[in-house]
């Protein structure tokens, strides 16, 4: 349903849009550092060992959970897959400690200006609240904040998604970094990224108004 609605918007745009002459475009890129919080390595080791034990691959494992003993049920296939997944992700995060730096990640952002359109691009998925904040600071421009450009680093959540006091484990804040075998971002990563995107955008467009569109030349 979502893809059908999106396709309808694209069809409407193609049907109702008008051609325009583009005589130039400006673009700039910048390398930035995104803050990370290293995961407890001992915790990852414990998760690896626990999975090994339950899967019966550590010598002292309870392999009967996989095959089942007389009168006992075996571990469901879905649970076995989850244990293997948990072990592999824990191992990847454990090995991440061997790569420096531990407290930051290098990333690239980009800005593109075409007439009154300003595209600000980042390598992840920025929560919509941040996109609105960015757009509000460029009132004279049509702003597109685009994600997953040049790289894939996961989500940039709002700070509340890192709050575990509610007992909820946030998929974008904690789970996705583990899937990637990396550390989670620091709670203020969204603010850090927004500050860099705004700075890059301003350096590209300055404080002036968008350049006026040129009238299309009539076809001979």
Tab-separated table of C-alpha atoms in Angstrom:
chain	number	residue	atom	x	y	z
A	1	UNK	CA	0.000	0.000	0.000
A	2	UNK	CA	2.787	2.430	0.834
A	3	UNK	CA	4.663	1.715	-2.399
A	4	UNK	CA	1.457	2.193	-4.415
A	5	UNK	CA	0.850	5.576	-2.779
A	6	UNK	CA	4.436	6.624	-3.432
A	7	UNK	CA	4.156	5.514	-7.079
A	8	UNK	CA	1.005	7.627	-7.443
A	9	UNK	CA	2.901	10.705	-6.241
A	10	UNK	CA	5.628	10.017	-8.801
A	11	UNK	CA	3.070	9.604	-11.601
A	12	UNK	CA	1.363	12.866	-10.632
A	13	UNK	CA	4.699	14.644	-10.631
A	14	UNK	CA	5.594	13.339	-14.074
A	15	UNK	CA	2.177	14.266	-15.405
A	16	UNK	CA	1.909	17.755	-13.938
A	17	UNK	CA	5.534	18.824	-13.821
A	18	UNK	CA	7.003	21.290	-16.270
A	19	UNK	CA	10.433	21.242	-17.852
A	20	UNK	CA	12.995	23.771	-16.745
A	21	UNK	CA	16.349	24.842	-18.049
A	22	UNK	CA	19.284	24.021	-15.757
A	23	UNK	CA	22.434	25.847	-16.717
A	24	UNK	CA	24.439	24.998	-13.620
A	25	UNK	CA	24.514	23.036	-10.394
A	26	UNK	CA	26.735	23.371	-7.365
A	27	UNK	CA	27.800	20.597	-5.050
A	28	UNK	CA	30.029	20.191	-2.029
A	29	UNK	CA	30.998	17.331	0.268
A	30	UNK	CA	32.424	17.161	3.754
A	31	UNK	CA	33.899	14.404	5.902
A	32	UNK	CA	32.658	14.452	9.480
A	33	UNK	CA	33.025	12.402	12.661
A	34	UNK	CA	29.952	10.828	14.243
A	35	UNK	CA	30.155	10.008	17.987
A	36	UNK	CA	29.981	6.360	19.097
A	37	UNK	CA	29.586	4.613	22.444
A	38	UNK	CA	31.662	1.383	22.618
A	39	UNK	CA	29.653	-1.666	23.676
A	40	UNK	CA	30.833	-3.555	26.764
A	41	UNK	CA	33.161	-6.211	25.343
A	42	UNK	CA	32.651	-8.562	28.284
A	43	UNK	CA	28.896	-8.480	27.639
A	44	UNK	CA	29.430	-9.506	24.015
A	45	UNK	CA	31.743	-12.338	25.103
A	46	UNK	CA	29.097	-13.562	27.530
A	47	UNK	CA	26.479	-13.524	24.758
A	48	UNK	CA	28.780	-15.518	22.482
A	49	UNK	CA	29.484	-18.111	25.183
A	50	UNK	CA	25.829	-18.430	26.103
A	51	UNK	CA	24.846	-19.045	22.491
A	52	UNK	CA	27.636	-21.625	22.134
A	53	UNK	CA	26.447	-23.437	25.231
A	54	UNK	CA	22.811	-23.535	24.161
A	55	UNK	CA	23.763	-24.653	20.657
A	56	UNK	CA	26.059	-27.361	22.029
A	57	UNK	CA	29.177	-26.064	20.281
A	58	UNK	CA	31.311	-25.237	23.300
A	59	UNK	CA	32.052	-28.699	24.664
A	60	UNK	CA	29.895	-28.014	27.712
A	61	UNK	CA	26.831	-27.175	25.660
A	62	UNK	CA	23.402	-28.655	26.196
A	63	UNK	CA	23.060	-30.101	22.732
A	64	UNK	CA	19.904	-31.974	23.704
A	65	UNK	CA	18.118	-28.689	23.181
A	66	UNK	CA	18.783	-29.126	19.468
A	67	UNK	CA	18.045	-32.821	18.985
A	68	UNK	CA	15.770	-33.457	21.957
A	69	UNK	CA	15.919	-36.357	24.416
A	70	UNK	CA	13.295	-38.955	25.050
A	71	UNK	CA	10.280	-37.198	26.464
A	72	UNK	CA	11.759	-33.744	25.877
A	73	UNK	CA	11.093	-31.294	23.083
A	74	UNK	CA	13.940	-29.983	20.963
A	75	UNK	CA	14.692	-26.294	20.644
A	76	UNK	CA	12.472	-24.797	17.908
A	77	UNK	CA	14.169	-23.986	14.622
A	78	UNK	CA	13.333	-20.290	15.016
A	79	UNK	CA	15.071	-20.229	18.408
A	80	UNK	CA	18.132	-21.945	16.920
A	81	UNK	CA	18.321	-19.313	14.174
A	82	UNK	CA	17.997	-16.550	16.736
A	83	UNK	CA	20.828	-18.011	18.820
A	84	UNK	CA	23.107	-18.259	15.789
A	85	UNK	CA	22.221	-14.713	14.802
A	86	UNK	CA	22.910	-13.470	18.336
A	87	UNK	CA	26.243	-15.227	18.378
A	88	UNK	CA	27.349	-13.810	15.032
A	89	UNK	CA	26.345	-10.235	15.869
A	90	UNK	CA	27.988	-10.438	19.306
A	91	UNK	CA	31.187	-11.721	17.727
A	92	UNK	CA	31.188	-8.891	15.171
A	93	UNK	CA	30.730	-6.240	17.866
A	94	UNK	CA	33.391	-7.969	19.994
A	95	UNK	CA	35.868	-7.782	17.093
A	96	UNK	CA	34.955	-4.134	16.489
A	97	UNK	CA	37.073	-3.313	19.534
A	98	UNK	CA	40.145	-4.165	17.437
A	99	UNK	CA	39.447	-1.263	15.062
A	100	UNK	CA	40.322	2.308	15.922
A	101	UNK	CA	38.935	4.800	16.679
A	102	UNK	CA	36.403	3.385	19.130
A	103	UNK	CA	34.491	6.551	19.944
A	104	UNK	CA	33.806	7.965	16.493
A	105	UNK	CA	32.955	6.995	12.932
A	106	UNK	CA	34.008	8.850	9.818
A	107	UNK	CA	31.219	9.664	7.396
A	108	UNK	CA	30.605	11.834	4.359
A	109	UNK	CA	27.770	14.302	3.843
A	110	UNK	CA	26.888	16.138	0.638
A	111	UNK	CA	24.997	19.220	-0.484
A	112	UNK	CA	23.603	19.903	-3.970
A	113	UNK	CA	22.044	23.152	-5.201
A	114	UNK	CA	19.980	23.444	-8.374
A	115	UNK	CA	18.102	26.739	-8.715
A	116	UNK	CA	15.848	26.933	-5.639
A	117	UNK	CA	16.329	23.276	-4.707
A	118	UNK	CA	18.795	22.331	-1.965
A	119	UNK	CA	19.552	18.661	-1.397
A	120	UNK	CA	21.308	17.788	1.870
A	121	UNK	CA	22.463	14.191	1.932
A	122	UNK	CA	23.613	11.926	4.750
A	123	UNK	CA	24.730	8.277	4.943
A	124	UNK	CA	21.930	7.013	7.205
A	125	UNK	CA	18.255	7.378	8.048
A	126	UNK	CA	17.632	10.657	9.847
A	127	UNK	CA	14.513	10.883	11.993
A	128	UNK	CA	11.906	13.217	10.507
A	129	UNK	CA	12.090	15.661	13.418
A	130	UNK	CA	15.655	16.511	12.416
A	131	UNK	CA	14.705	16.909	8.753
A	132	UNK	CA	12.021	19.420	9.698
A	133	UNK	CA	14.518	21.307	11.831
A	134	UNK	CA	16.917	21.563	8.896
A	135	UNK	CA	14.244	22.685	6.425
A	136	UNK	CA	13.020	25.425	8.758
A	137	UNK	CA	16.443	27.086	8.627
A	138	UNK	CA	16.359	27.432	4.822
A	139	UNK	CA	13.025	29.245	4.314
A	140	UNK	CA	13.893	30.517	0.830
A	141	UNK	CA	14.734	27.059	-0.465
A	142	UNK	CA	12.997	23.842	-1.330
A	143	UNK	CA	14.942	21.443	0.866
A	144	UNK	CA	15.275	17.697	0.399
A	145	UNK	CA	17.025	15.804	3.180
A	146	UNK	CA	18.077	12.500	1.658
A	147	UNK	CA	19.468	9.399	3.322
A	148	UNK	CA	21.681	6.386	2.655
A	149	UNK	CA	23.851	8.365	0.243
A	150	UNK	CA	27.401	7.184	-0.326
A	151	UNK	CA	27.192	4.781	2.634
A	152	UNK	CA	24.956	2.877	5.062
A	153	UNK	CA	25.456	3.638	8.749
A	154	UNK	CA	21.961	2.919	10.114
A	155	UNK	CA	19.554	5.245	11.881
A	156	UNK	CA	20.035	8.673	13.432
A	157	UNK	CA	17.366	8.542	16.167
A	158	UNK	CA	16.130	11.212	18.520
A	159	UNK	CA	17.656	11.126	22.044
A	160	UNK	CA	14.532	9.585	23.619
A	161	UNK	CA	15.120	6.361	21.656
A	162	UNK	CA	18.219	5.727	23.760
A	163	UNK	CA	16.251	5.867	27.026
A	164	UNK	CA	15.954	2.333	28.437
A	165	UNK	CA	14.139	3.384	31.620
A	166	UNK	CA	10.854	2.379	29.999
A	167	UNK	CA	12.151	-1.153	29.540
A	168	UNK	CA	11.948	-0.959	25.748
A	169	UNK	CA	14.859	-1.989	23.547
A	170	UNK	CA	14.977	0.454	20.628
A	171	UNK	CA	15.402	-1.132	17.217
A	172	UNK	CA	16.945	1.942	15.503
A	173	UNK	CA	19.114	3.016	18.452
A	174	UNK	CA	20.489	-0.323	19.683
A	175	UNK	CA	19.520	-3.265	17.499
A	176	UNK	CA	20.543	-1.994	14.053
A	177	UNK	CA	24.110	-1.117	15.186
A	178	UNK	CA	24.496	-4.705	16.455
A	179	UNK	CA	23.235	-6.073	13.134
A	180	UNK	CA	25.960	-4.013	11.468
A	181	UNK	CA	28.567	-5.300	13.926
A	182	UNK	CA	29.240	-1.793	15.191
A	183	UNK	CA	28.806	0.322	18.296
A	184	UNK	CA	25.726	2.429	18.829
A	185	UNK	CA	25.737	6.159	18.236
A	186	UNK	CA	25.900	8.588	21.135
A	187	UNK	CA	22.534	10.056	22.115
A	188	UNK	CA	23.282	13.446	20.524
A	189	UNK	CA	24.309	12.044	17.136
A	190	UNK	CA	21.258	13.594	15.467
A	191	UNK	CA	22.192	17.059	16.721
A	192	UNK	CA	25.786	16.564	15.584
A	193	UNK	CA	24.710	15.526	12.092
A	194	UNK	CA	22.151	18.329	11.790
A	195	UNK	CA	24.765	20.910	12.747
A	196	UNK	CA	27.123	19.657	10.040
A	197	UNK	CA	24.384	19.465	7.378
A	198	UNK	CA	23.243	23.004	8.140
A	199	UNK	CA	26.812	24.274	7.999
A	200	UNK	CA	27.454	22.570	4.674
A	201	UNK	CA	24.190	23.823	3.240
A	202	UNK	CA	24.889	27.393	4.276
A	203	UNK	CA	28.376	27.281	2.824
A	204	UNK	CA	26.860	26.254	-0.505
A	205	UNK	CA	23.939	28.674	-0.756
A	206	UNK	CA	25.166	31.517	1.457
A	207	UNK	CA	22.642	33.907	2.919
A	208	UNK	CA	21.216	35.035	-0.390
A	209	UNK	CA	18.074	34.136	-2.232
A	210	UNK	CA	17.902	31.359	-4.814
A	211	UNK	CA	18.969	32.338	-8.277
A	212	UNK	CA	16.026	33.265	-10.532
A	213	UNK	CA	14.950	30.667	-13.043
A	214	UNK	CA	15.670	31.407	-16.640
A	215	UNK	CA	12.769	31.389	-19.046
A	216	UNK	CA	12.728	28.334	-21.246
A	217	UNK	CA	13.725	29.011	-24.809
A	218	UNK	CA	11.095	28.209	-27.376
A	219	UNK	CA	11.902	25.260	-29.570
A	220	UNK	CA	12.815	26.230	-33.134
